[in-house]
Amino acid sequence: EKKGGGGTLYLIGLGLGDEKDITVKGLETVRRCKAVFLEAYTSILGVEKEKVEEFYGREISLMDREAVEQECDTMLNMAQTEEVAFLVVGDVYGATTHTDIAVRARDMGVQVRVIHNASIMNACGCCGLQLYNFGQTVSFCFWTDTWKPQSFIDKVVVNKKMGLHTLCLLDIKVKEQSDENMARGRKIYEPPRYMTVNQALEQLLETIAERPDIAAVIPANSLCVGLSRVGLETQCIASGPLNELVNFDFGGPLHSMIIPGDMHYLEEH
């Protein structure tokens, strides 16, 4: 129910490729909105912001993690009286952050409209595995020398035992601070890092080597599928045993991977 003063917050998915993957409805909405914001930390678009602005015919304000968390109220306050667009690479509900924004907006009485698009959650079907055979999706985060969580593997094992495929989303580090700079309060940020299939497989193989219970379900020669830059012309898909695929060059970001469960004969082909 709309309670505000005539404004609307539009959450608009941009798809996975370039500036032209926005829907016609999404583009029409962007062009009439008072302000346009682009969320720039849960994913990245395959082209520079300037090219997106040129095609949309609008100036776009980038919102990194800090801006979304600290300056979101400014956007929501504007949306109480004006039409405002919040752009998301992929689909709007591909990250919990965007659900939180929708809830906060509605709590403020702001009308929320969603315009969907493709995301890796459904585009991963490009590798030939059937979407209805997927189980829980898991996230791989960058390990450090002192922090090596293995919680991701439990869901993979559950899926594997049920014969289901596992889509693995790989970590993105944008505008992150080192421990030292954070402790000293210095606004100095590390270069962006995007986890590769190779790095994810190294962590998976290390986990398998340390845990015989996991190795019994997912041996090191298990089949794996790696994907990179899905939706772009340079899209790359490769499959093979974990311990061999770890050496394959998938090129630039973004990467994701799939650990297949039981496969239908069509999927095998």
Coordinates of C-alpha atoms in Angstrom, one line a residue:
E1 CA 0.0 0.0 0.0
K2 CA 1.3 3.4 -1.0
K3 CA 1.5 5.8 1.9
G4 CA 4.1 8.4 0.7
G5 CA 3.9 11.7 -1.2
G6 CA 3.8 10.4 -4.8
G7 CA 7.3 9.1 -5.2
T8 CA 8.4 5.7 -6.3
L9 CA 11.6 3.7 -5.8
Y10 CA 12.3 1.5 -8.9
L11 CA 14.6 -1.5 -8.4
I12 CA 15.8 -2.3 -11.8
G13 CA 17.9 -5.4 -12.9
L14 CA 20.4 -4.7 -15.6
G15 CA 21.2 -8.3 -16.7
L16 CA 24.6 -9.8 -17.0
G17 CA 26.3 -8.4 -20.0
D18 CA 26.6 -4.8 -21.1
E19 CA 24.6 -1.6 -21.2
K20 CA 22.1 -3.0 -23.7
D21 CA 20.9 -5.9 -21.6
I22 CA 18.5 -3.6 -19.6
T23 CA 14.8 -4.3 -20.5
V24 CA 12.8 -1.8 -22.6
K25 CA 10.6 -1.1 -19.5
G26 CA 13.7 -0.6 -17.4
L27 CA 15.3 1.8 -19.8
E28 CA 12.1 3.8 -20.2
T29 CA 11.9 4.1 -16.4
V30 CA 15.5 5.1 -16.0
R31 CA 15.1 7.9 -18.5
R32 CA 12.2 9.5 -16.6
C33 CA 13.5 9.2 -13.1
K34 CA 14.7 12.2 -11.1
A35 CA 17.8 10.4 -9.9
V36 CA 19.6 7.1 -10.9
F37 CA 21.8 5.1 -8.6
L38 CA 23.9 2.0 -9.6
E39 CA 24.8 -0.5 -6.9
A40 CA 28.5 -1.4 -7.5
Y41 CA 29.7 -3.9 -5.0
T42 CA 27.7 -7.2 -5.2
S43 CA 28.5 -7.6 -8.9
I44 CA 30.0 -5.7 -11.9
L45 CA 28.8 -4.9 -15.3
G46 CA 30.9 -5.8 -18.4
V47 CA 31.3 -2.1 -19.5
E48 CA 32.4 1.1 -17.9
K49 CA 29.9 3.5 -16.2
E50 CA 30.4 6.1 -18.8
K51 CA 29.2 3.8 -21.6
V52 CA 26.2 2.9 -19.6
E53 CA 25.4 6.6 -19.0
E54 CA 25.8 7.4 -22.7
F55 CA 23.3 4.6 -23.7
Y56 CA 20.8 5.4 -21.0
G57 CA 21.1 9.2 -21.6
R58 CA 21.4 9.7 -17.8
E59 CA 24.0 10.6 -15.2
I60 CA 24.4 7.7 -12.8
S61 CA 25.6 7.8 -9.2
L62 CA 27.7 4.8 -8.1
M63 CA 26.9 3.3 -4.7
D64 CA 29.5 1.1 -3.2
R65 CA 29.0 -0.9 0.0
E66 CA 29.7 2.1 2.2
A67 CA 27.3 4.3 0.3
V68 CA 24.5 1.8 0.3
E69 CA 24.9 1.2 4.0
Q70 CA 25.4 4.8 5.1
E71 CA 23.7 7.0 2.5
C72 CA 20.7 4.8 1.6
D73 CA 18.4 7.1 3.6
T74 CA 19.2 10.0 1.2
M75 CA 18.0 7.9 -1.7
L76 CA 14.9 6.7 0.1
N77 CA 14.0 10.2 1.3
M78 CA 14.1 11.4 -2.3
A79 CA 11.9 8.5 -3.4
Q80 CA 9.2 9.7 -1.0
T81 CA 8.3 12.5 -3.4
E82 CA 10.2 11.7 -6.6
E83 CA 10.8 8.8 -9.0
V84 CA 14.2 7.2 -8.2
A85 CA 15.9 4.3 -9.9
F86 CA 18.3 1.9 -8.1
L87 CA 20.1 -0.2 -10.7
V88 CA 21.4 -3.7 -9.9
V89 CA 23.6 -5.9 -12.1
G90 CA 21.8 -9.1 -12.8
D91 CA 18.4 -9.4 -11.1
V92 CA 17.2 -7.2 -8.3
Y93 CA 16.8 -10.0 -5.7
G94 CA 20.1 -11.7 -6.4
A95 CA 21.5 -10.2 -3.1
T96 CA 20.0 -9.8 0.4
T97 CA 21.1 -6.1 0.4
H98 CA 18.5 -5.3 -2.2
T99 CA 15.7 -7.1 -0.3
D100 CA 16.7 -5.0 2.8
I101 CA 16.4 -1.8 0.7
A102 CA 12.9 -2.7 -0.5
V103 CA 11.8 -3.5 3.1
R104 CA 13.2 -0.2 4.4
A105 CA 11.5 1.7 1.6
R106 CA 8.1 0.2 2.3
D107 CA 8.6 0.9 6.0
M108 CA 9.0 4.6 5.1
G109 CA 5.9 4.5 3.0
V110 CA 7.7 4.6 -0.3
Q111 CA 6.1 2.8 -3.2
V112 CA 8.5 0.1 -4.6
R113 CA 8.4 -1.2 -8.1
V114 CA 10.6 -4.0 -9.4
I115 CA 11.8 -4.6 -13.0
H116 CA 13.5 -8.0 -13.2
N117 CA 16.3 -9.2 -15.5
A118 CA 18.5 -12.3 -16.0
S119 CA 21.0 -13.2 -13.3
I120 CA 23.6 -15.9 -12.8
M121 CA 21.0 -17.8 -10.8
N122 CA 19.2 -18.7 -14.1
A123 CA 21.8 -17.9 -16.7
C124 CA 24.1 -20.7 -15.4
G125 CA 21.8 -23.0 -17.3
C126 CA 23.9 -22.0 -20.4
C127 CA 26.3 -24.8 -19.5
G128 CA 23.6 -27.4 -20.2
L129 CA 22.7 -28.4 -16.7
Q130 CA 18.9 -28.2 -16.1
L131 CA 17.8 -25.5 -13.6
Y132 CA 15.3 -27.7 -11.8
N133 CA 18.1 -30.1 -10.8
F134 CA 19.9 -27.5 -8.7
G135 CA 19.9 -27.5 -4.9
Q136 CA 21.1 -24.8 -2.5
T137 CA 23.4 -22.1 -3.8
V138 CA 26.6 -21.6 -1.9
S139 CA 29.1 -18.7 -1.7
F140 CA 32.9 -19.1 -1.6
C141 CA 34.7 -16.3 0.3
F142 CA 38.4 -15.5 0.1
W143 CA 40.5 -17.3 2.7
T144 CA 43.2 -15.6 4.6
D145 CA 46.2 -17.1 6.5
T146 CA 44.2 -17.1 9.7
W147 CA 40.6 -17.5 8.5
K148 CA 39.6 -20.5 6.4
P149 CA 35.9 -21.2 6.8
Q150 CA 34.6 -24.5 5.4
S151 CA 30.9 -23.9 6.0
F152 CA 30.3 -23.8 2.2
I153 CA 31.1 -27.5 1.9
D154 CA 28.2 -28.7 4.0
K155 CA 25.6 -27.5 1.6
V156 CA 27.5 -28.9 -1.3
V157 CA 27.5 -32.3 0.4
V158 CA 23.8 -32.1 1.1
N159 CA 23.1 -31.3 -2.6
K160 CA 25.5 -34.0 -3.8
K161 CA 23.8 -36.7 -1.6
M162 CA 20.4 -35.7 -3.0
G163 CA 21.8 -35.9 -6.6
L164 CA 21.4 -32.1 -7.1
H165 CA 23.8 -29.6 -8.7
T166 CA 25.4 -26.8 -6.7
L167 CA 25.9 -23.3 -8.1
C168 CA 28.9 -21.7 -6.4
L169 CA 29.0 -17.9 -6.3
L170 CA 32.6 -16.6 -5.9
D171 CA 33.7 -13.7 -3.7
I172 CA 34.1 -10.1 -4.8
K173 CA 36.2 -7.6 -2.8
V174 CA 35.6 -4.0 -3.8
K175 CA 36.7 -1.0 -1.7
E176 CA 38.0 -3.2 1.1
Q177 CA 40.4 -1.9 3.7
S178 CA 43.4 -3.7 5.1
D179 CA 43.2 -4.6 8.8
E180 CA 45.9 -2.0 9.6
N181 CA 44.1 0.8 7.7
M182 CA 40.8 -0.1 9.3
A183 CA 42.4 -0.1 12.8
R184 CA 44.0 3.3 12.1
G185 CA 40.8 4.7 10.6
R186 CA 42.5 5.5 7.3
K187 CA 40.2 5.6 4.3
I188 CA 42.7 3.8 2.1
Y189 CA 41.3 0.9 0.1
E190 CA 42.7 -2.2 -1.4
P191 CA 42.5 -2.9 -5.2
P192 CA 39.4 -4.8 -6.3
R193 CA 39.7 -8.6 -6.2
Y194 CA 37.4 -11.1 -7.9
M195 CA 37.7 -14.7 -7.0
T196 CA 38.5 -17.0 -9.9
V197 CA 37.3 -20.6 -10.4
N198 CA 40.9 -21.6 -9.9
Q199 CA 41.1 -20.0 -6.4
A200 CA 37.8 -21.6 -5.5
L201 CA 38.9 -25.0 -6.6
E202 CA 42.2 -24.7 -4.6
Q203 CA 40.2 -24.0 -1.5
L204 CA 37.8 -26.9 -2.3
L205 CA 40.7 -29.3 -2.9
E206 CA 42.4 -28.3 0.3
T207 CA 39.1 -28.9 2.2
I208 CA 38.7 -32.3 0.5
A209 CA 42.3 -33.2 1.5
E210 CA 41.7 -32.3 5.1
R211 CA 38.4 -34.0 5.5
P212 CA 38.0 -37.7 4.6
D213 CA 34.2 -37.4 5.1
I214 CA 34.0 -34.8 2.4
A215 CA 36.4 -36.8 0.1
A216 CA 34.1 -39.8 0.3
V217 CA 31.3 -37.7 -1.3
I218 CA 33.3 -35.3 -3.4
P219 CA 36.6 -36.9 -4.5
A220 CA 39.3 -34.7 -6.0
N221 CA 38.5 -36.1 -9.5
S222 CA 34.8 -35.1 -9.3
L223 CA 33.3 -33.3 -12.3
C224 CA 33.1 -29.5 -12.1
V225 CA 32.0 -26.8 -14.4
G226 CA 33.6 -23.4 -14.5
L227 CA 31.9 -20.3 -16.0
S228 CA 33.2 -16.8 -16.6
R229 CA 31.7 -13.6 -18.0
V230 CA 28.3 -15.2 -18.6
G231 CA 26.3 -13.0 -20.9
L232 CA 29.2 -11.3 -22.6
E233 CA 30.6 -12.2 -26.0
T234 CA 33.7 -13.5 -24.3
Q235 CA 31.7 -16.0 -22.1
C236 CA 33.8 -19.1 -21.3
I237 CA 32.5 -22.4 -20.1
A238 CA 34.8 -25.4 -19.3
S239 CA 34.3 -28.7 -17.4
G240 CA 36.5 -31.4 -16.1
P241 CA 37.8 -33.1 -12.9
L242 CA 38.4 -30.7 -10.0
N243 CA 42.0 -31.5 -9.8
E244 CA 42.5 -30.7 -13.6
L245 CA 40.1 -27.8 -14.0
V246 CA 42.1 -26.0 -11.3
N247 CA 44.8 -25.2 -13.9
F248 CA 42.4 -24.0 -16.7
D249 CA 42.6 -20.3 -17.6
F250 CA 39.1 -18.8 -17.5
G251 CA 40.3 -15.2 -18.1
G252 CA 38.9 -12.1 -16.5
P253 CA 36.0 -11.7 -14.1
L254 CA 33.3 -12.5 -13.1
H255 CA 33.6 -16.3 -12.4
S256 CA 31.2 -18.8 -11.0
M257 CA 31.2 -22.6 -10.9
I258 CA 28.9 -25.6 -10.6
I259 CA 29.5 -28.9 -8.8
P260 CA 27.1 -31.3 -10.6
G261 CA 25.0 -33.9 -8.9
D262 CA 23.4 -36.8 -10.8
M263 CA 23.1 -35.9 -14.5
H264 CA 20.4 -36.7 -17.0
Y265 CA 21.8 -38.1 -20.2
L266 CA 20.9 -34.8 -22.0
E267 CA 22.9 -32.9 -19.4
E268 CA 25.9 -35.2 -19.9
H269 CA 25.8 -34.4 -23.6

